[in-house]
Short mmCIF file of C-alpha atoms and ligand atoms in Angstrom, two decimals:
data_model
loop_
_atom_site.label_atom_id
_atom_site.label_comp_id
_atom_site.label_asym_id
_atom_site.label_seq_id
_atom_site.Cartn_x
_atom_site.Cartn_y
_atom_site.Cartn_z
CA UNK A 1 0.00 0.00 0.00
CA UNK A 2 1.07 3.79 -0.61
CA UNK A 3 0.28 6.70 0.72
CA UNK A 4 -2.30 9.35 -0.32
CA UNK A 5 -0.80 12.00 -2.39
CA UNK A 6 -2.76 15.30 -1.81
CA UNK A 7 -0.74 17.85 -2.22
CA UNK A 8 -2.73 20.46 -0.26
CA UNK A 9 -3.79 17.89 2.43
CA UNK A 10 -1.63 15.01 2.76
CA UNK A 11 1.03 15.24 5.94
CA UNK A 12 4.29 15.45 4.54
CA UNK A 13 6.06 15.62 8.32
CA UNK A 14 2.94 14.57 11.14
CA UNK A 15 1.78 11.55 11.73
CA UNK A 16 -1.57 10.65 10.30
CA UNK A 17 -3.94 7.51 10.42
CA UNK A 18 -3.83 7.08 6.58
CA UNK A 19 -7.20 6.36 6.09
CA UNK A 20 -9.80 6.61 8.89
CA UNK A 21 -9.68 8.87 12.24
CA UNK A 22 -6.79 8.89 15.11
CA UNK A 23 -7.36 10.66 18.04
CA UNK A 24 -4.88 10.08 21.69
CA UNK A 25 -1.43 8.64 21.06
CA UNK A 26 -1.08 5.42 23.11
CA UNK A 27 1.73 3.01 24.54
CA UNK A 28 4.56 5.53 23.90
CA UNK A 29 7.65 3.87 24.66
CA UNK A 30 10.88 2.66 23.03
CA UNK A 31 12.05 -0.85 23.20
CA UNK A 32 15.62 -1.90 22.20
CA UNK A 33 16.26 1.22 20.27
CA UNK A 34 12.73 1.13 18.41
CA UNK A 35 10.45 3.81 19.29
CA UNK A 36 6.63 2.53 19.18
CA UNK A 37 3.77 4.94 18.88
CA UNK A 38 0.06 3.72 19.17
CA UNK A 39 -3.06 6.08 18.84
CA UNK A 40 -6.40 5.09 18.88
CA UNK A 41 -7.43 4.21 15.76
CA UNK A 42 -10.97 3.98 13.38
CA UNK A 43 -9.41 2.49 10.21
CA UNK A 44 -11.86 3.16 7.42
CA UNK A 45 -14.11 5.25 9.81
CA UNK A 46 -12.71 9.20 9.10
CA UNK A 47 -15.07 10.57 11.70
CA UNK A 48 -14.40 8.57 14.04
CA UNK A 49 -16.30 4.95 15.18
CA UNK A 50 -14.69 1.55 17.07
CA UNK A 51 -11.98 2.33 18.68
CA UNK A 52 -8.33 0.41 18.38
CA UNK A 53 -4.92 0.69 18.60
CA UNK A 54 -2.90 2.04 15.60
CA UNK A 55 0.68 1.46 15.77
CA UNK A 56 3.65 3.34 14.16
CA UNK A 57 7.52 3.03 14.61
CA UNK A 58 10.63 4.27 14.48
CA UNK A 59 14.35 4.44 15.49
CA UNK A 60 14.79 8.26 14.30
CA UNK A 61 11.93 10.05 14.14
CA UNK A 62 12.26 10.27 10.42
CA UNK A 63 11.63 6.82 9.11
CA UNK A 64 8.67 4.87 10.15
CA UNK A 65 6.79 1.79 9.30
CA UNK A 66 3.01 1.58 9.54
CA UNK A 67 2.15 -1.61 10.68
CA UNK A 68 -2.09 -0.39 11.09
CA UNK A 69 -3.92 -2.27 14.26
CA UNK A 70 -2.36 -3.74 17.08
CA UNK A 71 -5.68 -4.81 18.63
CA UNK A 72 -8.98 -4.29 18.58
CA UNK A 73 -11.87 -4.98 21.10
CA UNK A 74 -12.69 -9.08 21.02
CA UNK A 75 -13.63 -9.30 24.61
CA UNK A 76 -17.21 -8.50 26.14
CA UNK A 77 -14.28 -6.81 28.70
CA UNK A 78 -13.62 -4.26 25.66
CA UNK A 79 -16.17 -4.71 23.14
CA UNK A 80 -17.39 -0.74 22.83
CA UNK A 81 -13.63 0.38 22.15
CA UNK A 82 -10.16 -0.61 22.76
CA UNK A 83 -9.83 2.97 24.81
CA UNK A 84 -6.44 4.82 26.16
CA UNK A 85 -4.03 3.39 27.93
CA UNK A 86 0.32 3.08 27.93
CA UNK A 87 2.82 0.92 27.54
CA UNK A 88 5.63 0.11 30.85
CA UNK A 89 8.94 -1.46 29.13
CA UNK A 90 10.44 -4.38 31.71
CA UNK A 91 12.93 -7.33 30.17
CA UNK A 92 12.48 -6.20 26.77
CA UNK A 93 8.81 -6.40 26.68
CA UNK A 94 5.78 -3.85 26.52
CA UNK A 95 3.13 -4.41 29.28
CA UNK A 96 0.53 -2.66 28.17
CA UNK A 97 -2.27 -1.26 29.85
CA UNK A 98 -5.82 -0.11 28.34
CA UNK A 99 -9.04 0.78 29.23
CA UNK A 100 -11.74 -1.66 27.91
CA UNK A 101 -14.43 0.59 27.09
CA UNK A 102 -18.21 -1.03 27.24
CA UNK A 103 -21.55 0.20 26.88
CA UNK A 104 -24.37 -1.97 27.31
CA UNK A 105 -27.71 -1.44 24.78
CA UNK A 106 -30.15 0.44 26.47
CA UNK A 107 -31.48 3.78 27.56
CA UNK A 108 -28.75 4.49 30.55
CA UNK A 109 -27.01 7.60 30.59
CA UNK A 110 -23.65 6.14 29.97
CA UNK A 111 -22.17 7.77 33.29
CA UNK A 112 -23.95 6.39 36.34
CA UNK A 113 -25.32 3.06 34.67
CA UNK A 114 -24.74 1.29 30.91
CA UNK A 115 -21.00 1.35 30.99
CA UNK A 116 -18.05 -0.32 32.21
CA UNK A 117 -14.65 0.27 32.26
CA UNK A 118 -12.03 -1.73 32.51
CA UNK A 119 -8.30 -2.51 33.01
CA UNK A 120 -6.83 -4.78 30.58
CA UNK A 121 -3.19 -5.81 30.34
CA UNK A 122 -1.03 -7.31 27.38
CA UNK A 123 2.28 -7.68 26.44
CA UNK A 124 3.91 -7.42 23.30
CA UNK A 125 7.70 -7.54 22.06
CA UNK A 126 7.69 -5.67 18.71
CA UNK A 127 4.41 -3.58 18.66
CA UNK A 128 2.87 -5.95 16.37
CA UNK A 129 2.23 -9.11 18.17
CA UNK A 130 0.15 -9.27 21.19
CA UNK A 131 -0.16 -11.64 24.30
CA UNK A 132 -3.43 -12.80 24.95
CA UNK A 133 -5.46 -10.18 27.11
CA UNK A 134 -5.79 -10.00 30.60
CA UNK A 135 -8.44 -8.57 32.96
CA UNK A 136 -6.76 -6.77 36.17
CA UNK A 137 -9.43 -4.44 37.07
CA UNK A 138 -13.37 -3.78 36.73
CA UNK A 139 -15.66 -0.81 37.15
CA UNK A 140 -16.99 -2.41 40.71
CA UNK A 141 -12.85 -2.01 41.92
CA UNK A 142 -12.84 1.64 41.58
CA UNK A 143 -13.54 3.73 44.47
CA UNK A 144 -17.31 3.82 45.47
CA UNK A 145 -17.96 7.86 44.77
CA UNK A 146 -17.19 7.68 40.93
CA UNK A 147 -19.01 7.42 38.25
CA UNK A 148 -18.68 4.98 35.38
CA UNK A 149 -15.72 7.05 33.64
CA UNK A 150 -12.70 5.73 34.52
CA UNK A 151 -10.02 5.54 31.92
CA UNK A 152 -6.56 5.83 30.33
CA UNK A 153 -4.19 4.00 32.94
CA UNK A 154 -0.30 5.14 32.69
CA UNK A 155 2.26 3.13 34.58
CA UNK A 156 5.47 3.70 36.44
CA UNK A 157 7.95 2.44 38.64
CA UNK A 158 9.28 4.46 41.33
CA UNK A 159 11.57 3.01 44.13
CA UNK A 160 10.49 -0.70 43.34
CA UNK A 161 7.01 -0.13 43.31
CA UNK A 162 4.94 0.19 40.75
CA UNK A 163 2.16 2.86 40.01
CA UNK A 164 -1.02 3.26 37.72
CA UNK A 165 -2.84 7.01 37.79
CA UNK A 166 -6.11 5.97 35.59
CA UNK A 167 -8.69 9.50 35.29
CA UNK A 168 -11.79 9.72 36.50
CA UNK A 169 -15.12 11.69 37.00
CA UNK A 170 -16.65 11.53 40.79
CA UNK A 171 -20.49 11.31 41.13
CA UNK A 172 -20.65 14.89 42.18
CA UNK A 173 -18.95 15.81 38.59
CA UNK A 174 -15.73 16.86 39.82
CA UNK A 175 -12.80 15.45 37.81
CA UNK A 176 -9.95 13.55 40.10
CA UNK A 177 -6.80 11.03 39.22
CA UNK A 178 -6.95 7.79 41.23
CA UNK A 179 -3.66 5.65 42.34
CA UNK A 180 -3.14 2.36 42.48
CA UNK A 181 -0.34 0.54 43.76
CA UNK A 182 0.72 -2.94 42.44
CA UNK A 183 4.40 -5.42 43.41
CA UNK A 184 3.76 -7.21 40.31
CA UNK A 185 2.12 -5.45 37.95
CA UNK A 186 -0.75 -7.79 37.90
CA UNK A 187 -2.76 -7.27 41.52
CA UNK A 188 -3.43 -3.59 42.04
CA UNK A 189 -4.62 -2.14 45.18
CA UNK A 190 -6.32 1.57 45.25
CA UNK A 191 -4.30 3.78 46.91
CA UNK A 192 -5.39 7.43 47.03
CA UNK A 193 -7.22 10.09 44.92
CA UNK A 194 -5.60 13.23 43.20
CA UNK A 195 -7.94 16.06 43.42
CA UNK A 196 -8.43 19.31 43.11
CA UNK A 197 -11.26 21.26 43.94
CA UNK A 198 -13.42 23.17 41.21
CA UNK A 199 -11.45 22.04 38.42
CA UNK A 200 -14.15 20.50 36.07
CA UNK A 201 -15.95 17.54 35.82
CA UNK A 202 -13.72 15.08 34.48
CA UNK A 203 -10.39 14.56 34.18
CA UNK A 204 -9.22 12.26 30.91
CA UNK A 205 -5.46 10.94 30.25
CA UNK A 206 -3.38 11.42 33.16
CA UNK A 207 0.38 11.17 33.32
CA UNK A 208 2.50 11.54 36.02
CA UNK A 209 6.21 11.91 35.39
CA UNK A 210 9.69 13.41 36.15
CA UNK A 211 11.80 15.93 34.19
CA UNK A 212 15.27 16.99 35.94
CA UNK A 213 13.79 15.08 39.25
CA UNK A 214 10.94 17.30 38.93
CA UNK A 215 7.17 15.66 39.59
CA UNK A 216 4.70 16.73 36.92
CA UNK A 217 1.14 15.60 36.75
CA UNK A 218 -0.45 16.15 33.19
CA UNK A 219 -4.42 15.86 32.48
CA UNK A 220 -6.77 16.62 29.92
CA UNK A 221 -9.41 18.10 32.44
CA UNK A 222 -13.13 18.99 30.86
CA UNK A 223 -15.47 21.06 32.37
CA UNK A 224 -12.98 24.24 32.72
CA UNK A 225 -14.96 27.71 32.13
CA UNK A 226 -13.00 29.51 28.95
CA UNK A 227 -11.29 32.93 30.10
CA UNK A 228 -9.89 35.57 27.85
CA UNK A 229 -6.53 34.21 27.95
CA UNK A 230 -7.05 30.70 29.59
CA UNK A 231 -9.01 27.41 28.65
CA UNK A 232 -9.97 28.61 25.02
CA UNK A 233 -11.26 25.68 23.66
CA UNK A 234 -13.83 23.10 24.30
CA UNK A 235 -11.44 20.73 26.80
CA UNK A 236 -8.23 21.17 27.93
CA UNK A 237 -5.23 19.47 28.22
CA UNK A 238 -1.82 21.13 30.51
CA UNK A 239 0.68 19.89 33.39
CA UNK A 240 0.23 21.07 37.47
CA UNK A 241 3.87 21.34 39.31
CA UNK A 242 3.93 19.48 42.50
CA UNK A 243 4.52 20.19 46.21
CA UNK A 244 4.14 17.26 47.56
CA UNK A 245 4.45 13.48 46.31
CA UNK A 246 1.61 12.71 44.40
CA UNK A 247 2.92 9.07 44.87
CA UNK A 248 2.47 9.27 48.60
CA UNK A 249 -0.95 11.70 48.68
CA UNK A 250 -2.98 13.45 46.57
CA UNK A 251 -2.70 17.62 47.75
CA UNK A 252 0.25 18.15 46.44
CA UNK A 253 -1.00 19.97 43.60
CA UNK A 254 0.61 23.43 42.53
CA UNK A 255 0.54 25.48 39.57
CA UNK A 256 -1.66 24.35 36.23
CA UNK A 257 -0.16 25.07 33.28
CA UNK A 258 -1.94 24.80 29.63
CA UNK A 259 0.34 22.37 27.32
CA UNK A 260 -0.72 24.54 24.00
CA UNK A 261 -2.35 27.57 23.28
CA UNK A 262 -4.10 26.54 19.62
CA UNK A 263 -7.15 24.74 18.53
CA UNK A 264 -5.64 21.03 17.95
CA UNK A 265 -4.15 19.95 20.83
CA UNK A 266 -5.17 17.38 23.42
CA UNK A 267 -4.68 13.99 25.31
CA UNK A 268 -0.84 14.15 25.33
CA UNK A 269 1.70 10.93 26.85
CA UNK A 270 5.19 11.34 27.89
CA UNK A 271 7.84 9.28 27.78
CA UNK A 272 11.25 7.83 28.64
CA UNK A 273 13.81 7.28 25.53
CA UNK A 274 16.66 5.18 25.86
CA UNK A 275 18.54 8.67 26.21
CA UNK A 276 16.88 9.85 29.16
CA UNK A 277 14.88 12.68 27.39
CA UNK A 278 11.20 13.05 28.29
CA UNK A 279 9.12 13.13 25.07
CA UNK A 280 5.74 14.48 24.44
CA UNK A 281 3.57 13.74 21.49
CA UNK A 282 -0.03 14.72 21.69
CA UNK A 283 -3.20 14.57 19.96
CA UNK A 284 -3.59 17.26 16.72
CA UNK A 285 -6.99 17.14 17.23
CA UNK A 286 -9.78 18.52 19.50
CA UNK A 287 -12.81 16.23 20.86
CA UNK A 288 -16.21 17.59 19.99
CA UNK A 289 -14.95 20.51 18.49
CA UNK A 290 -17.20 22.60 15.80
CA UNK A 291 -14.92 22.08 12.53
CA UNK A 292 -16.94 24.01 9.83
CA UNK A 293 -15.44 21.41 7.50
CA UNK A 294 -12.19 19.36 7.56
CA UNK A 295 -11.68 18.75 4.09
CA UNK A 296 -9.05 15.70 4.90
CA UNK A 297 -12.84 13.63 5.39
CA UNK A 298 -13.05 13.78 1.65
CA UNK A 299 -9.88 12.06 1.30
CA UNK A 300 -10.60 9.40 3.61
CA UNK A 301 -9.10 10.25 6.93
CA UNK A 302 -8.72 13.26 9.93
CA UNK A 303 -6.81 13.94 12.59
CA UNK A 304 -2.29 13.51 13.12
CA UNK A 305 -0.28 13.72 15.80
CA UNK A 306 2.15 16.54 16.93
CA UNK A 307 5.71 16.40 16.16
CA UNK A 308 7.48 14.70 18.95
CA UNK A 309 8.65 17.21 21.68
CA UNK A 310 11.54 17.11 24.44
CA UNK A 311 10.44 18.39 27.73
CA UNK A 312 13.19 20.58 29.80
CA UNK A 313 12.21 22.01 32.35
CA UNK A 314 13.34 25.68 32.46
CA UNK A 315 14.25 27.06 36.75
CA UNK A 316 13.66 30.61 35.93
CA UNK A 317 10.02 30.14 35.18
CA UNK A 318 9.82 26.70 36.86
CA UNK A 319 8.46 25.52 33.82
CA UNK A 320 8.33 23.27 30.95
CA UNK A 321 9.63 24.27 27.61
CA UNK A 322 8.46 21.95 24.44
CA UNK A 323 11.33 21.56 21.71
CA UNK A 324 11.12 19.65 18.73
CA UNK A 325 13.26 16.89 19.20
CA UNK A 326 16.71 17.10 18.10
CA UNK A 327 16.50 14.13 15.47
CA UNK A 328 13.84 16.73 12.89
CA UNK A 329 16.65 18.80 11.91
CA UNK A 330 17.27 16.21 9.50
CA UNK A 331 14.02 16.84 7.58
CA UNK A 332 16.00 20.15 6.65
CA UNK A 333 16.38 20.35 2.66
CA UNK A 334 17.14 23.46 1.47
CA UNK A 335 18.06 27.28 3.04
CA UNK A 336 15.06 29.28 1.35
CA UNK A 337 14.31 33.00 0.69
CA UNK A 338 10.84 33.50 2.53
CA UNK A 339 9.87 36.21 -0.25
CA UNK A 340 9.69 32.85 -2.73
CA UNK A 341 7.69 30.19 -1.19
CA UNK A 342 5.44 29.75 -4.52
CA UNK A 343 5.32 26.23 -3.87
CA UNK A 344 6.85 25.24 -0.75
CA UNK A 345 4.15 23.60 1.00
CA UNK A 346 5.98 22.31 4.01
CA UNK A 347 9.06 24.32 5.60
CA UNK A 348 10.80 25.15 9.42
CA UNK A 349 10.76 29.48 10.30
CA UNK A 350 13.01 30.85 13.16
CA UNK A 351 12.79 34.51 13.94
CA UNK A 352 14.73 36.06 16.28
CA UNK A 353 16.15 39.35 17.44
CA UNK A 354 13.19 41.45 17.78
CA UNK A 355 12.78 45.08 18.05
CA UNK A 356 10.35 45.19 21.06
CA UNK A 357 7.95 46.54 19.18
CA UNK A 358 4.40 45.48 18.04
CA UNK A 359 4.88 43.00 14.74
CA UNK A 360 2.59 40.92 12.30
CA UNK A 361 3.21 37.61 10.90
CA UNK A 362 0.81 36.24 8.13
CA UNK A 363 0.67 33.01 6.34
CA UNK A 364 -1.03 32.13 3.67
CA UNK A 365 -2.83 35.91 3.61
CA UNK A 366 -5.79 34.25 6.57
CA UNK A 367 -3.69 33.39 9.41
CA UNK A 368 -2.71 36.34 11.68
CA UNK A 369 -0.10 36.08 14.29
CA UNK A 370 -0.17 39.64 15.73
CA UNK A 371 1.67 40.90 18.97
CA UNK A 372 1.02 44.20 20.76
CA UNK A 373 4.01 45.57 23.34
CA UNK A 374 0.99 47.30 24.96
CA UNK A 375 -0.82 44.53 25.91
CA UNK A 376 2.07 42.09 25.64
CA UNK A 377 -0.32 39.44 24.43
CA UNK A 378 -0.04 37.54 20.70
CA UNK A 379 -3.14 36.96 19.21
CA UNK A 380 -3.64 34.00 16.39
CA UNK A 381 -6.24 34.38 13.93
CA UNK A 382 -8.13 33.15 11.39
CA UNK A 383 -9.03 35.25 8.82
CA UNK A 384 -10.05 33.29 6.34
CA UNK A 385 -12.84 30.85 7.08
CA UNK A 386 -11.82 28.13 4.73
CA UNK A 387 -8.29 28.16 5.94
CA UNK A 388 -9.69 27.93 9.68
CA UNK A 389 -12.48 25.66 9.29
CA UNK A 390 -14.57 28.35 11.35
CA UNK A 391 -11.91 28.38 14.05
CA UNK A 392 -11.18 32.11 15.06
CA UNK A 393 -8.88 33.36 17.86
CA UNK A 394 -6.92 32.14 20.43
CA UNK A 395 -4.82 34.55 22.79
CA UNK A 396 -1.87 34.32 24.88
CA UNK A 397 -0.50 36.40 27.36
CA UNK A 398 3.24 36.85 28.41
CA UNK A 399 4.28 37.12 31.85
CA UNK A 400 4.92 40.56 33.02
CA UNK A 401 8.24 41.73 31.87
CA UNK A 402 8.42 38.90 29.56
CA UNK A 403 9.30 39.54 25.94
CA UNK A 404 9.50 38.13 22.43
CA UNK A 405 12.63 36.03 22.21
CA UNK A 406 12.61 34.06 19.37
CA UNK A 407 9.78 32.00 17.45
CA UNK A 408 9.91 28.95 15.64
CA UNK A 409 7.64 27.76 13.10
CA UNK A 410 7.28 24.11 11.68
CA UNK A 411 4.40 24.31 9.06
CA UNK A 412 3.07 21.42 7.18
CA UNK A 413 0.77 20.98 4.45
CA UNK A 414 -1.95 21.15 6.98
CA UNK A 415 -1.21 21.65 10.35
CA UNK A 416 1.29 24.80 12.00
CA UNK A 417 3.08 24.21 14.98
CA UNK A 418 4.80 27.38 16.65
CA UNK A 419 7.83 27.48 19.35
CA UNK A 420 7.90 30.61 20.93
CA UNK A 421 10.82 31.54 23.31
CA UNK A 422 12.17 28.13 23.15
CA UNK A 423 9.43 26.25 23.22
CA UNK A 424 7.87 28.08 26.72
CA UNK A 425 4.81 27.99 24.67
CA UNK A 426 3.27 26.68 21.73
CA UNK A 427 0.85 27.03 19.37
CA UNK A 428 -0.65 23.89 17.48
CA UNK A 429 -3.50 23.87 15.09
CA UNK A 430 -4.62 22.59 11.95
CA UNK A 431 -5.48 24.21 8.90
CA UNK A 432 -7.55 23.81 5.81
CA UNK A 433 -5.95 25.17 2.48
CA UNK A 434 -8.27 25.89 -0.37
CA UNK A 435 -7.08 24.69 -3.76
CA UNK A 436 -4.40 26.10 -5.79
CA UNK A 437 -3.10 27.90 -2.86
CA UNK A 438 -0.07 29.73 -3.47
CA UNK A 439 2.19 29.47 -0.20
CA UNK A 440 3.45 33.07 1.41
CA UNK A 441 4.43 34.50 4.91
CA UNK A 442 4.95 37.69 5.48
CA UNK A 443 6.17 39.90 8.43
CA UNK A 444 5.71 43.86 9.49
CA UNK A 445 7.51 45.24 12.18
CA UNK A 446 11.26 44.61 13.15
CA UNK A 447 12.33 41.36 13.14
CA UNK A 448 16.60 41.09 12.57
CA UNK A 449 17.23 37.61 12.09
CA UNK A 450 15.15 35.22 9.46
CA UNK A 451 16.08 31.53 9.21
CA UNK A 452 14.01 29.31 6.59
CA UNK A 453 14.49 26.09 5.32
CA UNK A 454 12.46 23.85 3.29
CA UNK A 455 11.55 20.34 4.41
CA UNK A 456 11.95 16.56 3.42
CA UNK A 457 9.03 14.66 4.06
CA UNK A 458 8.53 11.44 6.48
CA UNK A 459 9.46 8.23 4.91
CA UNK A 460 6.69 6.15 5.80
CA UNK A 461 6.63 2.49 4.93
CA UNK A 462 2.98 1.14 5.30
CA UNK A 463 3.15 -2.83 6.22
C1 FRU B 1 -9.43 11.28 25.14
C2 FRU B 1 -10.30 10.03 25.24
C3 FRU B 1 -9.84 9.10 26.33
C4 FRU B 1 -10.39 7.77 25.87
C5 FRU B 1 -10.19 7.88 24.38
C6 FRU B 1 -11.23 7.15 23.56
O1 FRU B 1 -9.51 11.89 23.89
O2 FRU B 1 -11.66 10.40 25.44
O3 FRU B 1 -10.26 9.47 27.62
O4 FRU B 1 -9.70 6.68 26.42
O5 FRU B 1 -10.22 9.25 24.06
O6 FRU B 1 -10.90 7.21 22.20
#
């Protein structure tokens, strides 16, 4: 099999499902040098339908194979959706961890009766074969004052023991993480509950892990009330620092930071590589968002995944910064002259040096990326409608004192991902190119240094 060739909507550099619908990347791990990236997967279904596991992967971020499903729901444990879940690498194997998803026929309401969730297990030693599957947990052993919706386990070992955070939504709609504890990976005991009051109803795809020794607990709450320069879109998805172990109790909550300030980000994973970098890769996609139209439907498929990311945490801000990881400077071709895009559809910006002064970026004349020194805010637009599939604004706001540093831009044929001051935020989002677009940027105010290159695509080999 090949892959699609549409040159004004086929990834050239992101992930995609090929044909049908991927939404949360799954099991991130790497095994004997081979990274392996699932994502819940709809082959054949581009808006989305039964849920399984996709599976990609790759030893450099540059060359992949596509190997399609890694399993699919064939138990009455799993039979409404092979959900979220991870993947915890011990003696060269992948124990893998998902959340059966089930919902009986009937007239329930799908949180307090019809459903069940529950924790599977398999093991695999290349991504493509799996063990059989094996039940470890069921809705009736979660904690008595939660709902039905319980999901998306992630697994770690700390000091000998192991760990599993799964998300959940409490029957008084308040979102919390729960902990279990396990000395075998197989018999889990409930430990303690992560909370945090007034912080939505439910709380989807937690992670909890460790950059520089740092903890870090990540969600993807829903429920959060939008403000002008927080929680723009529909759900959420961003990191709280830590005061206290969240391994030993469950107020040790601190700061909450958003992952992404654009329209198509959600459900990230972290992981481990074999170098000891922390890697993010998230969802390029938003859960019951109002698309106007995503024109990659027509060609058979939606949604990709963000580039992969290194986390480093920065002691200034106490903070995360996201940086593409170090391996995508291959996909550099060419130095280019940003005046002569013409038909460049896929290419990395840096800008740097600024004048602290307001400035204007524009691509494709109906995308705005506007900042103003007197509010100290950038604001992304849409201009166009086709281009933003009815998508508008999204704002973000420096910290006081805080300037412009640099910005780095990885655009694709139809998704833009944006760096700004080393990665202390980013901006993700898709976008929808009419035909016969002709490709331009263009920038007003002072901006000193301009770094373009074009970009080699992904070689993807589809199994
Ligand atoms: C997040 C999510 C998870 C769930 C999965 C189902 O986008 O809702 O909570 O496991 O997607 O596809």
């Amino acid at each position: 099999m090949s892959l699609k060739d549409n040159k004004y909507l086929t990834p050239r550099f992101h992930l995609f499902p090929t044909s049908g619908w991927l939404n949360d990347p799954n099991g991130l791990c790497q095994l004997d040098g081979i990274h392996h990236i699932f994502f819940q997967y709809s082959p054949d279904q581009p808006k989305g339908g039964e849920k399984t596991w996709g599976h990609y992967s790759t030893k450099d971020f540059i060359n992949y194979e596509f190997s399609g499903v890694f399993m699919k729901p064939d138990l009455p444990e799993d039979t409404s959706g092979v959900y979220s879940g991870c993947a915890y690498v011990e003696d060269h194997k992948m124990y893998i961890y998902y959340t059966g998803n089930v919902k009986h026929a009937g007239d329930y309401d799908y949180i307090l009766e019809g459903r069940e969730s529950n924790t599977i297990l398999v093991t695999s030693e290349n991504g493509v074969d799996a063990s059989e599957k094996r039940i470890l947990l069921r809705s009736q052993d979660y904690p008595d004052n939660l709902t039905l919706h319980v999901r998306d386990p992630k697994v770690l070992c700390k000091d000998g023991i192991y760990y599993m955070t799964l998300g959940a939504r409490t029957k008084k709609d308040e979102g919390c993480v729960i902990v279990f504890k396990s000395a075998d990976k197989i018999n889990w005991d409930f430990s303690h509950f992560i909370e945090k009051a007034d912080f939505g109803y439910m709380w989807e795809c937690p992670d909890l892990f460790y950059v520089d020794g740092k903890q870090f607990l990540s969600i993807s709450p829903q429920g959060l009330e939008a403000q002008e320069y927080r929680f723009q879109n529909i759900y959420q998805s961003g990191y709280f620092n830590t005061k206290e172990d969240l391994l030993a109790e469950g107020d040790g909550l601190d700061e909450f930071t958003e992952w992404d300030y654009g329209f198509d980000f959600y459900a990230p994973q972290t992981y481990v590589d074999e170098k000891d970098r922390t890697i993010l890769i998230a969802w390029m996609g938003m859960p019951d968002a109002e698309y106007g139209h995503d024109a990659s439907i027509e060609d058979g498929w939606q949604h990709m995944l963000s580039l992969p990311r290194e986390l480093v945490y920065d002691s200034k801000s106490k903070k995360l910064r996201q940086q593409p990881m170090a391996e995508i400077k291959e996909l550099r071709d060419k130095k280019i002259d940003i005046k002569n895009l013409a038909d460049i559809d896929t290419y990395e910006l840096y800008l740097s040096e600024f004048g602290q002064s307001d400035f204007t970026i524009q691509i494709n004349e109906g995308f705005n990326i506007k900042y103003s020194k007197l509010t100290n805010d950038m604001v992304f637009s849409f201009t166009d409608e086709m281009l933003g599939s009815n998508r508008t604004t999204r704002k973000l706001k420096l910290a006081d004192g805080e300037k412009i540093e640099n910005i780095r831009f990885y655009i694709d044929t139809c998704s833009i991902e944006i760096f700004i001051n080393d990665g202390l935020y980013t901006f993700t989002t898709k976008y929808f190119k009419a035909k016969e677009v002709e490709n331009t940027i263009s920038l007003e105010g002072s901006i000193e240094n301009i770094e373009a290159y074009s970009l080699k695509p992904f070689n993807i080999n589809i199994k």
